[in-house]
Structures are given as C-alpha cells and as structure tokens.
C-alpha cells in the first residue's frame, strides 16, 4: 500500500480499515471506520451514513501535550477546555495557519515559537485547510505519539490526500524532535492502562457515560416528584 503501510493484524478492533507501517523511523497507524446516525421517517427508523472517522497516529520521542482543534459548538468548546485537566493551558494563536484554531499546551514557551515556524505552519495548513475544514478535526500531541483525527465523507479521501496527512504528521514529529521542549510530560496511569487495554478502556468510558445519563435521569425524576409533591400540598 501507499508509503509501505500494510494491514494491521494487531489492531485491538479489526472493524473498518487498520493499517500499520514505519515511515522515516516513525511507527504509523491508520484507522478508518464508518459512522451512521439513526433517522426517522414517521414511525420508520433507519440508519444514514454520517461519514467515516479517520485517525492517524505517529510515534515520536517528544514527551509533551498539545491539542489543536476548531470547536464548532458548545460541547466541543467544553471538550477543548478539558485539556486543563492534564496541566495544559490555552495558547495564543500564532501565525496565519493557526489564527482560527484553538490551541492548548503544557509548555507554552516551547509551542508558541514552534507553531510560529513557517515549516510547521506549512504542515498545519495541510492538516487544517481553513477553506475546507472537515468536522471534528483535531491534532493532539501526547507523550510519545501524536494523533490526527477527523470525520469525513470517504468519497473525498484518496491515496494522495492520505499520503499528505501521514507525511505532514511524520515531518511535524521530526521537526519537534530536532528542537524538543525542555520539560518532559509522562503519560498518566489511565492513559498507560488504556494503551495496554484499549477494549477494556473503551468499555469503561461507555459504561461511565451510561452511568452519568442514568444518574442525571434519576436526579431529574426525583426533582419532578418533589416539585409535584410540594405543589399538591
């Protein structure tokens, strides 16, 4: 396949497309899976295509945290702010390639001049085309690897575009490795466990979401019962 990527037989979830390979000394993984939504036509329920989720990960020796995204709604803005839970702070946008993006990082003194470099901004423009930005697109730097993800209609993806994304990520990793941040940030316990046990971690996240929904539902029901009792007296 393009750039020497082959089917990843070790991927924890074999659904969808899973590729793996080494590009310029960096391990690259690509995952693509179909997304759909439930729609209703009267009493008829059906599933409609909602694009493909594509995620590319690239290993690196740089140990830092930096999240770049463009939140489109209140929930995505809240999700971006959760980066503070990992010690990150919002960074002032730097350069034309980043002036419409939201950036959070653990080491602002490193990431600000790094993102202001012309060679770095060239890669950012490929990953975040302002005039043709897909939904839910984001670049996230974790300790030891970086990921790029987006939701896109699969008919808009071809080998040339995928190669540009992979090449841009690999070159970003190399540029950072040539001038790394002074402070190394380790993975936390949850992140290490989720990397070792991705399926169990996914189940834990889904279970937590269901538990939150149930708790909220019970709280609302209790409040309505209390209000009804108070009004009946």
Short mmCIF file of C-alpha atoms in Angstrom, two decimals:
data_model
loop_
_atom_site.label_atom_id
_atom_site.label_comp_id
_atom_site.label_asym_id
_atom_site.label_seq_id
_atom_site.Cartn_x
_atom_site.Cartn_y
_atom_site.Cartn_z
CA UNK A 1 0.00 0.00 0.00
CA UNK A 2 0.99 3.68 -0.18
CA UNK A 3 4.08 4.54 1.93
CA UNK A 4 4.54 0.87 2.82
CA UNK A 5 1.55 0.66 5.15
CA UNK A 6 0.06 -2.80 5.49
CA UNK A 7 -2.93 -4.35 7.22
CA UNK A 8 -2.52 -4.16 10.99
CA UNK A 9 -3.24 -7.63 12.30
CA UNK A 10 -2.57 -6.49 15.89
CA UNK A 11 -5.20 -3.75 15.98
CA UNK A 12 -7.44 -4.29 19.04
CA UNK A 13 -10.58 -3.68 16.95
CA UNK A 14 -10.47 -5.23 13.49
CA UNK A 15 -13.63 -3.48 12.24
CA UNK A 16 -13.02 -0.95 9.50
CA UNK A 17 -9.63 -0.27 7.95
CA UNK A 18 -6.47 -0.74 10.03
CA UNK A 19 -3.02 -0.04 8.57
CA UNK A 20 0.42 -0.03 10.12
CA UNK A 21 3.93 0.69 8.91
CA UNK A 22 7.16 2.57 9.53
CA UNK A 23 7.81 5.90 7.80
CA UNK A 24 11.19 7.61 8.32
CA UNK A 25 11.70 5.73 11.57
CA UNK A 26 8.24 6.54 12.97
CA UNK A 27 5.58 3.88 13.52
CA UNK A 28 2.40 4.99 11.74
CA UNK A 29 -1.07 3.57 12.37
CA UNK A 30 -4.20 4.42 10.39
CA UNK A 31 -7.74 3.53 11.43
CA UNK A 32 -10.89 4.32 9.46
CA UNK A 33 -14.42 3.24 10.41
CA UNK A 34 -17.89 4.05 9.15
CA UNK A 35 -20.20 6.30 11.17
CA UNK A 36 -24.00 6.38 10.92
CA UNK A 37 -26.93 8.09 12.61
CA UNK A 38 -30.43 6.96 13.43
CA UNK A 39 -33.07 8.79 11.37
CA UNK A 40 -36.85 8.67 11.47
CA UNK A 41 -39.40 8.88 8.67
CA UNK A 42 -42.66 8.82 10.58
CA UNK A 43 -42.57 5.57 12.56
CA UNK A 44 -39.85 4.10 10.37
CA UNK A 45 -36.38 4.12 11.87
CA UNK A 46 -33.29 3.78 9.69
CA UNK A 47 -29.55 4.40 9.76
CA UNK A 48 -27.99 7.00 7.47
CA UNK A 49 -24.34 7.43 6.55
CA UNK A 50 -22.57 10.07 8.65
CA UNK A 51 -19.08 9.91 7.20
CA UNK A 52 -16.00 7.93 8.21
CA UNK A 53 -13.90 8.52 11.29
CA UNK A 54 -10.23 8.57 10.33
CA UNK A 55 -7.43 8.56 12.88
CA UNK A 56 -3.71 8.58 12.16
CA UNK A 57 -1.14 8.11 14.93
CA UNK A 58 2.63 8.62 14.69
CA UNK A 59 5.18 7.72 17.33
CA UNK A 60 7.75 10.28 18.46
CA UNK A 61 10.39 10.67 21.14
CA UNK A 62 8.95 14.04 22.20
CA UNK A 63 7.09 13.89 25.53
CA UNK A 64 4.64 16.78 25.65
CA UNK A 65 0.96 17.65 25.33
CA UNK A 66 -0.51 19.93 22.72
CA UNK A 67 -4.07 19.89 21.35
CA UNK A 68 -5.10 21.81 18.22
CA UNK A 69 -8.73 21.92 17.14
CA UNK A 70 -11.53 24.14 15.92
CA UNK A 71 -14.53 23.71 18.24
CA UNK A 72 -17.75 24.19 16.32
CA UNK A 73 -20.27 24.13 19.18
CA UNK A 74 -20.60 24.44 22.95
CA UNK A 75 -19.88 20.75 23.59
CA UNK A 76 -16.68 20.83 21.52
CA UNK A 77 -15.57 24.02 23.29
CA UNK A 78 -16.14 22.28 26.63
CA UNK A 79 -14.20 19.24 25.36
CA UNK A 80 -11.28 21.50 24.40
CA UNK A 81 -11.23 23.01 27.89
CA UNK A 82 -10.81 19.54 29.43
CA UNK A 83 -7.17 19.76 28.34
CA UNK A 84 -6.60 21.76 31.54
CA UNK A 85 -7.20 18.51 33.45
CA UNK A 86 -3.85 17.37 32.05
CA UNK A 87 -1.97 20.52 33.00
CA UNK A 88 -2.40 22.30 29.66
CA UNK A 89 -3.22 26.00 29.20
CA UNK A 90 -4.77 27.79 26.27
CA UNK A 91 -2.17 29.27 23.92
CA UNK A 92 -2.39 32.48 21.95
CA UNK A 93 -2.83 31.74 18.26
CA UNK A 94 0.38 32.09 16.32
CA UNK A 95 0.69 32.81 12.60
CA UNK A 96 -1.84 32.74 9.79
CA UNK A 97 -2.06 28.95 9.83
CA UNK A 98 -3.27 28.92 13.45
CA UNK A 99 -5.25 32.14 13.91
CA UNK A 100 -8.62 30.36 13.57
CA UNK A 101 -7.70 27.37 15.73
CA UNK A 102 -7.90 26.63 19.45
CA UNK A 103 -4.60 25.51 20.96
CA UNK A 104 -3.84 24.04 24.39
CA UNK A 105 -0.36 23.01 25.53
CA UNK A 106 1.58 22.09 28.65
CA UNK A 107 4.64 24.12 27.65
CA UNK A 108 3.64 27.44 26.11
CA UNK A 109 7.21 28.69 25.93
CA UNK A 110 8.02 25.86 23.52
CA UNK A 111 4.81 25.56 21.50
CA UNK A 112 4.41 29.26 20.68
CA UNK A 113 7.68 29.66 18.74
CA UNK A 114 7.31 26.13 17.35
CA UNK A 115 3.90 26.86 15.81
CA UNK A 116 5.16 30.18 14.51
CA UNK A 117 7.76 28.49 12.31
CA UNK A 118 7.00 28.61 8.58
CA UNK A 119 7.83 24.91 8.05
CA UNK A 120 5.49 23.93 10.89
CA UNK A 121 2.70 26.19 9.64
CA UNK A 122 3.00 24.58 6.21
CA UNK A 123 2.10 21.22 7.77
CA UNK A 124 -0.70 22.76 9.86
CA UNK A 125 -2.27 24.21 6.71
CA UNK A 126 -2.34 20.74 5.14
CA UNK A 127 -3.98 19.20 8.21
CA UNK A 128 -6.34 22.15 8.83
CA UNK A 129 -7.36 23.67 5.47
CA UNK A 130 -9.33 26.73 6.60
CA UNK A 131 -11.47 26.89 3.45
CA UNK A 132 -12.32 23.17 3.51
CA UNK A 133 -12.19 22.13 7.14
CA UNK A 134 -13.92 18.80 7.96
CA UNK A 135 -15.97 18.43 11.17
CA UNK A 136 -14.46 17.11 14.40
CA UNK A 137 -10.91 17.61 13.13
CA UNK A 138 -8.11 17.70 15.66
CA UNK A 139 -4.39 17.21 16.14
CA UNK A 140 -3.28 16.05 19.56
CA UNK A 141 0.24 15.58 20.84
CA UNK A 142 0.55 13.01 23.61
CA UNK A 143 3.72 11.96 25.45
CA UNK A 144 5.37 9.67 22.89
CA UNK A 145 2.96 9.97 19.97
CA UNK A 146 0.64 12.34 18.13
CA UNK A 147 -2.77 11.69 16.62
CA UNK A 148 -4.74 13.37 13.85
CA UNK A 149 -8.44 12.61 13.52
CA UNK A 150 -11.45 13.85 11.62
CA UNK A 151 -14.86 12.81 10.30
CA UNK A 152 -15.09 12.98 6.52
CA UNK A 153 -17.08 11.56 3.62
CA UNK A 154 -14.97 8.63 2.46
CA UNK A 155 -15.52 9.59 -1.19
CA UNK A 156 -13.37 12.68 -0.52
CA UNK A 157 -10.39 10.60 0.58
CA UNK A 158 -7.82 9.21 -1.83
CA UNK A 159 -4.27 7.86 -1.62
CA UNK A 160 -2.70 11.25 -2.40
CA UNK A 161 -4.62 13.01 0.38
CA UNK A 162 -3.89 10.26 2.91
CA UNK A 163 -0.20 10.41 1.97
CA UNK A 164 -0.12 14.18 2.57
CA UNK A 165 -1.67 13.74 6.02
CA UNK A 166 0.74 10.99 7.04
CA UNK A 167 3.75 12.82 5.62
CA UNK A 168 2.77 16.06 7.42
CA UNK A 169 2.46 14.26 10.76
CA UNK A 170 5.78 12.46 10.35
CA UNK A 171 7.52 15.72 9.43
CA UNK A 172 5.93 17.54 12.39
CA UNK A 173 7.28 14.82 14.67
CA UNK A 174 10.75 15.15 13.14
CA UNK A 175 10.73 18.95 13.45
CA UNK A 176 9.81 18.74 17.12
CA UNK A 177 12.43 16.07 17.79
CA UNK A 178 15.08 18.35 16.28
CA UNK A 179 14.08 21.10 18.74
CA UNK A 180 12.23 19.42 21.63
CA UNK A 181 10.60 21.07 24.65
CA UNK A 182 12.69 21.34 27.80
CA UNK A 183 10.08 19.71 30.04
CA UNK A 184 9.06 16.08 29.55
CA UNK A 185 5.47 15.14 30.39
CA UNK A 186 4.69 11.48 31.23
CA UNK A 187 1.53 9.55 30.44
CA UNK A 188 -0.79 9.26 33.43
CA UNK A 189 -1.94 5.95 34.88
CA UNK A 190 -5.24 5.93 32.98
CA UNK A 191 -3.51 6.60 29.65
CA UNK A 192 -0.98 3.81 30.20
CA UNK A 193 -3.77 1.39 31.07
CA UNK A 194 -5.92 2.42 28.08
CA UNK A 195 -2.97 1.86 25.73
CA UNK A 196 -2.38 -1.59 27.22
CA UNK A 197 -6.08 -2.50 27.37
CA UNK A 198 -7.88 -0.37 24.73
CA UNK A 199 -11.02 -2.53 24.60
CA UNK A 200 -11.48 -2.52 28.38
CA UNK A 201 -10.81 1.22 28.47
CA UNK A 202 -13.44 1.82 25.79
CA UNK A 203 -15.97 -0.26 27.70
CA UNK A 204 -15.17 1.72 30.86
CA UNK A 205 -15.76 5.02 29.07
CA UNK A 206 -19.06 3.86 27.56
CA UNK A 207 -20.16 2.45 30.92
CA UNK A 208 -19.32 5.73 32.63
CA UNK A 209 -21.37 7.69 30.09
CA UNK A 210 -24.37 5.40 30.64
CA UNK A 211 -23.96 5.79 34.41
CA UNK A 212 -23.92 9.59 34.09
CA UNK A 213 -27.08 9.53 31.95
CA UNK A 214 -28.83 7.27 34.47
CA UNK A 215 -27.79 9.46 37.42
CA UNK A 216 -28.99 12.60 35.65
CA UNK A 217 -32.28 10.89 34.79
CA UNK A 218 -32.82 9.82 38.39
CA UNK A 219 -31.99 13.31 39.65
CA UNK A 220 -34.47 14.91 37.24
CA UNK A 221 -37.16 12.36 38.16
CA UNK A 222 -36.60 12.97 41.87
CA UNK A 223 -36.81 16.74 41.35
CA UNK A 224 -40.09 16.42 39.42
CA UNK A 225 -41.57 14.16 42.10
CA UNK A 226 -40.51 16.61 44.79
CA UNK A 227 -41.97 19.54 42.87
CA UNK A 228 -45.21 17.67 42.29
CA UNK A 229 -45.47 16.81 45.98
CA UNK A 230 -44.77 20.40 47.02
CA UNK A 231 -47.42 21.78 44.64
CA UNK A 232 -50.03 19.27 45.81
CA UNK A 233 -49.84 20.43 49.43
#
